[in-house]
Amino acid sequence: MAPREKEIHERLAALTPDEQDRVLDYIRELSGEPRRGEPGRNLLRFAGIWTEEEADEISRAIEDGCEKVNPDGW
């Protein structure tokens, strides 16, 4: 293994899993891969912040407002 590769490997191994994900995202970005979205574990902090009623209201608003086509809108 080349010295640069060895250093990268050592430093990567010392990072937390979340930090490693950030590094991997950066590598993918540098190589031109499209962004894949946010890992699910990063979204867990939002779990349970809405009541069931609030979630239903938001779902209805999305269905009502997002599933309509306005042919004159473009």
Short mmCIF file of N, CA and C in Angstrom, two decimals:
data_model
loop_
_atom_site.label_atom_id
_atom_site.label_comp_id
_atom_site.label_asym_id
_atom_site.label_seq_id
_atom_site.Cartn_x
_atom_site.Cartn_y
_atom_site.Cartn_z
N MET A 1 0.85 -1.18 0.00
CA MET A 1 0.00 0.00 0.00
C MET A 1 0.90 1.24 0.00
N ALA A 2 0.55 2.19 -0.85
CA ALA A 2 1.32 3.43 -0.94
C ALA A 2 1.15 4.25 0.35
N PRO A 3 2.17 5.09 0.68
CA PRO A 3 2.10 5.87 1.93
C PRO A 3 0.81 6.72 2.03
N ARG A 4 0.40 7.33 0.95
CA ARG A 4 -0.82 8.17 0.98
C ARG A 4 -2.04 7.30 1.29
N GLU A 5 -2.14 6.16 0.62
CA GLU A 5 -3.27 5.25 0.86
C GLU A 5 -3.28 4.75 2.30
N LYS A 6 -2.11 4.46 2.82
CA LYS A 6 -2.01 4.00 4.21
C LYS A 6 -2.49 5.08 5.17
N GLU A 7 -2.07 6.31 4.95
CA GLU A 7 -2.51 7.40 5.83
C GLU A 7 -4.01 7.60 5.74
N ILE A 8 -4.54 7.57 4.52
CA ILE A 8 -6.00 7.73 4.35
C ILE A 8 -6.72 6.62 5.11
N HIS A 9 -6.27 5.40 4.96
CA HIS A 9 -6.90 4.27 5.64
C HIS A 9 -6.83 4.43 7.16
N GLU A 10 -5.70 4.81 7.68
CA GLU A 10 -5.55 4.97 9.13
C GLU A 10 -6.45 6.08 9.66
N ARG A 11 -6.47 7.19 8.96
CA ARG A 11 -7.31 8.30 9.42
C ARG A 11 -8.80 7.96 9.31
N LEU A 12 -9.17 7.28 8.25
CA LEU A 12 -10.56 6.88 8.07
C LEU A 12 -11.00 5.92 9.17
N ALA A 13 -10.14 4.99 9.52
CA ALA A 13 -10.45 4.01 10.57
C ALA A 13 -10.66 4.68 11.93
N ALA A 14 -10.06 5.82 12.14
CA ALA A 14 -10.17 6.52 13.43
C ALA A 14 -11.45 7.35 13.55
N LEU A 15 -12.17 7.49 12.46
CA LEU A 15 -13.39 8.31 12.48
C LEU A 15 -14.59 7.50 12.96
N THR A 16 -15.61 8.21 13.42
CA THR A 16 -16.87 7.56 13.79
C THR A 16 -17.59 7.11 12.52
N PRO A 17 -18.56 6.22 12.63
CA PRO A 17 -19.32 5.81 11.44
C PRO A 17 -19.98 6.98 10.72
N ASP A 18 -20.52 7.95 11.46
CA ASP A 18 -21.13 9.12 10.82
C ASP A 18 -20.09 9.94 10.06
N GLU A 19 -18.92 10.10 10.65
CA GLU A 19 -17.85 10.84 9.97
C GLU A 19 -17.38 10.09 8.73
N GLN A 20 -17.33 8.76 8.82
CA GLN A 20 -16.96 7.96 7.65
C GLN A 20 -17.98 8.11 6.53
N ASP A 21 -19.27 8.18 6.89
CA ASP A 21 -20.30 8.42 5.88
C ASP A 21 -20.09 9.76 5.19
N ARG A 22 -19.72 10.77 5.96
CA ARG A 22 -19.47 12.09 5.36
C ARG A 22 -18.30 12.04 4.39
N VAL A 23 -17.25 11.30 4.78
CA VAL A 23 -16.09 11.15 3.89
C VAL A 23 -16.50 10.43 2.61
N LEU A 24 -17.28 9.37 2.76
CA LEU A 24 -17.73 8.62 1.59
C LEU A 24 -18.60 9.49 0.68
N ASP A 25 -19.47 10.29 1.26
CA ASP A 25 -20.27 11.23 0.45
C ASP A 25 -19.36 12.18 -0.32
N TYR A 26 -18.33 12.68 0.34
CA TYR A 26 -17.39 13.60 -0.30
C TYR A 26 -16.65 12.92 -1.45
N ILE A 27 -16.22 11.69 -1.22
CA ILE A 27 -15.52 10.95 -2.29
C ILE A 27 -16.46 10.74 -3.47
N ARG A 28 -17.69 10.37 -3.19
CA ARG A 28 -18.67 10.18 -4.27
C ARG A 28 -18.89 11.48 -5.04
N GLU A 29 -18.97 12.58 -4.30
CA GLU A 29 -19.15 13.89 -4.95
C GLU A 29 -17.95 14.21 -5.85
N LEU A 30 -16.75 13.97 -5.36
CA LEU A 30 -15.55 14.24 -6.15
C LEU A 30 -15.50 13.39 -7.41
N SER A 31 -16.01 12.17 -7.32
CA SER A 31 -15.96 11.28 -8.49
C SER A 31 -17.13 11.49 -9.43
N GLY A 32 -18.00 12.44 -9.12
CA GLY A 32 -19.09 12.78 -10.03
C GLY A 32 -20.35 11.97 -9.86
N GLU A 33 -20.43 11.13 -8.83
CA GLU A 33 -21.64 10.36 -8.59
C GLU A 33 -22.74 11.29 -8.08
N PRO A 34 -23.98 11.03 -8.50
CA PRO A 34 -25.08 11.85 -7.99
C PRO A 34 -25.30 11.60 -6.51
N ARG A 35 -25.74 12.61 -5.81
CA ARG A 35 -26.00 12.49 -4.36
C ARG A 35 -27.16 11.52 -4.15
N ARG A 36 -27.01 10.64 -3.17
CA ARG A 36 -27.99 9.59 -2.95
C ARG A 36 -29.00 9.91 -1.86
N GLY A 37 -28.93 11.03 -1.24
CA GLY A 37 -29.86 11.34 -0.17
C GLY A 37 -29.24 11.15 1.20
N GLU A 38 -30.06 11.28 2.20
CA GLU A 38 -29.59 11.23 3.58
C GLU A 38 -29.76 9.82 4.13
N PRO A 39 -28.75 9.28 4.80
CA PRO A 39 -28.92 7.97 5.42
C PRO A 39 -30.04 8.00 6.45
N GLY A 40 -30.81 6.93 6.52
CA GLY A 40 -31.95 6.88 7.42
C GLY A 40 -31.61 7.15 8.87
N ARG A 41 -30.44 6.69 9.32
CA ARG A 41 -30.08 6.89 10.73
C ARG A 41 -29.94 8.37 11.07
N ASN A 42 -29.67 9.21 10.06
CA ASN A 42 -29.57 10.64 10.32
C ASN A 42 -30.95 11.29 10.47
N LEU A 43 -31.99 10.58 10.08
CA LEU A 43 -33.35 11.13 10.17
C LEU A 43 -34.09 10.67 11.41
N LEU A 44 -33.51 9.74 12.16
CA LEU A 44 -34.20 9.19 13.33
C LEU A 44 -34.53 10.25 14.37
N ARG A 45 -33.76 11.31 14.41
CA ARG A 45 -34.04 12.36 15.42
C ARG A 45 -35.39 13.02 15.19
N PHE A 46 -35.95 12.87 13.98
CA PHE A 46 -37.24 13.47 13.67
C PHE A 46 -38.41 12.53 13.97
N ALA A 47 -38.12 11.29 14.27
CA ALA A 47 -39.18 10.31 14.54
C ALA A 47 -40.00 10.73 15.75
N GLY A 48 -41.31 10.73 15.59
CA GLY A 48 -42.21 11.01 16.71
C GLY A 48 -42.39 12.46 17.07
N ILE A 49 -41.93 13.40 16.24
CA ILE A 49 -42.07 14.81 16.61
C ILE A 49 -43.47 15.34 16.30
N TRP A 50 -44.22 14.65 15.43
CA TRP A 50 -45.59 15.05 15.12
C TRP A 50 -46.56 14.08 15.77
N THR A 51 -47.69 14.62 16.16
CA THR A 51 -48.76 13.74 16.62
C THR A 51 -49.36 13.05 15.40
N GLU A 52 -50.16 12.02 15.64
CA GLU A 52 -50.80 11.32 14.52
C GLU A 52 -51.71 12.27 13.75
N GLU A 53 -52.39 13.15 14.48
CA GLU A 53 -53.29 14.11 13.83
C GLU A 53 -52.50 15.08 12.93
N GLU A 54 -51.37 15.56 13.42
CA GLU A 54 -50.54 16.46 12.61
C GLU A 54 -50.01 15.75 11.36
N ALA A 55 -49.59 14.51 11.53
CA ALA A 55 -49.09 13.75 10.38
C ALA A 55 -50.19 13.53 9.35
N ASP A 56 -51.41 13.23 9.81
CA ASP A 56 -52.54 13.06 8.88
C ASP A 56 -52.84 14.35 8.15
N GLU A 57 -52.80 15.46 8.87
CA GLU A 57 -53.07 16.76 8.25
C GLU A 57 -52.03 17.09 7.17
N ILE A 58 -50.79 16.82 7.45
CA ILE A 58 -49.72 17.07 6.48
C ILE A 58 -49.88 16.15 5.28
N SER A 59 -50.21 14.88 5.51
CA SER A 59 -50.42 13.95 4.40
C SER A 59 -51.56 14.41 3.51
N ARG A 60 -52.66 14.87 4.12
CA ARG A 60 -53.79 15.38 3.32
C ARG A 60 -53.39 16.61 2.52
N ALA A 61 -52.63 17.51 3.13
CA ALA A 61 -52.20 18.72 2.43
C ALA A 61 -51.31 18.37 1.24
N ILE A 62 -50.45 17.38 1.41
CA ILE A 62 -49.58 16.96 0.30
C ILE A 62 -50.43 16.36 -0.81
N GLU A 63 -51.36 15.48 -0.45
CA GLU A 63 -52.20 14.85 -1.47
C GLU A 63 -53.05 15.88 -2.19
N ASP A 64 -53.61 16.84 -1.44
CA ASP A 64 -54.47 17.86 -2.05
C ASP A 64 -53.69 18.83 -2.92
N GLY A 65 -52.51 19.20 -2.48
CA GLY A 65 -51.77 20.25 -3.18
C GLY A 65 -50.75 19.77 -4.19
N CYS A 66 -50.33 18.53 -4.10
CA CYS A 66 -49.24 18.07 -4.95
C CYS A 66 -49.69 17.15 -6.08
N GLU A 67 -50.92 16.73 -6.06
CA GLU A 67 -51.35 15.78 -7.09
C GLU A 67 -52.23 16.44 -8.14
N LYS A 68 -52.14 17.74 -8.25
CA LYS A 68 -52.93 18.47 -9.24
C LYS A 68 -52.00 18.98 -10.33
N VAL A 69 -52.49 18.95 -11.53
CA VAL A 69 -51.72 19.46 -12.67
C VAL A 69 -52.39 20.75 -13.14
N ASN A 70 -51.59 21.80 -13.26
CA ASN A 70 -52.09 23.07 -13.77
C ASN A 70 -51.46 23.27 -15.15
N PRO A 71 -52.20 22.98 -16.23
CA PRO A 71 -51.61 23.07 -17.56
C PRO A 71 -51.17 24.48 -17.94
N ASP A 72 -51.75 25.48 -17.32
CA ASP A 72 -51.38 26.87 -17.63
C ASP A 72 -50.28 27.38 -16.71
N GLY A 73 -49.84 26.55 -15.78
CA GLY A 73 -48.86 26.98 -14.80
C GLY A 73 -47.44 27.03 -15.33
N TRP A 74 -47.18 26.46 -16.50
CA TRP A 74 -45.83 26.43 -17.02
C TRP A 74 -45.79 27.32 -18.20
#
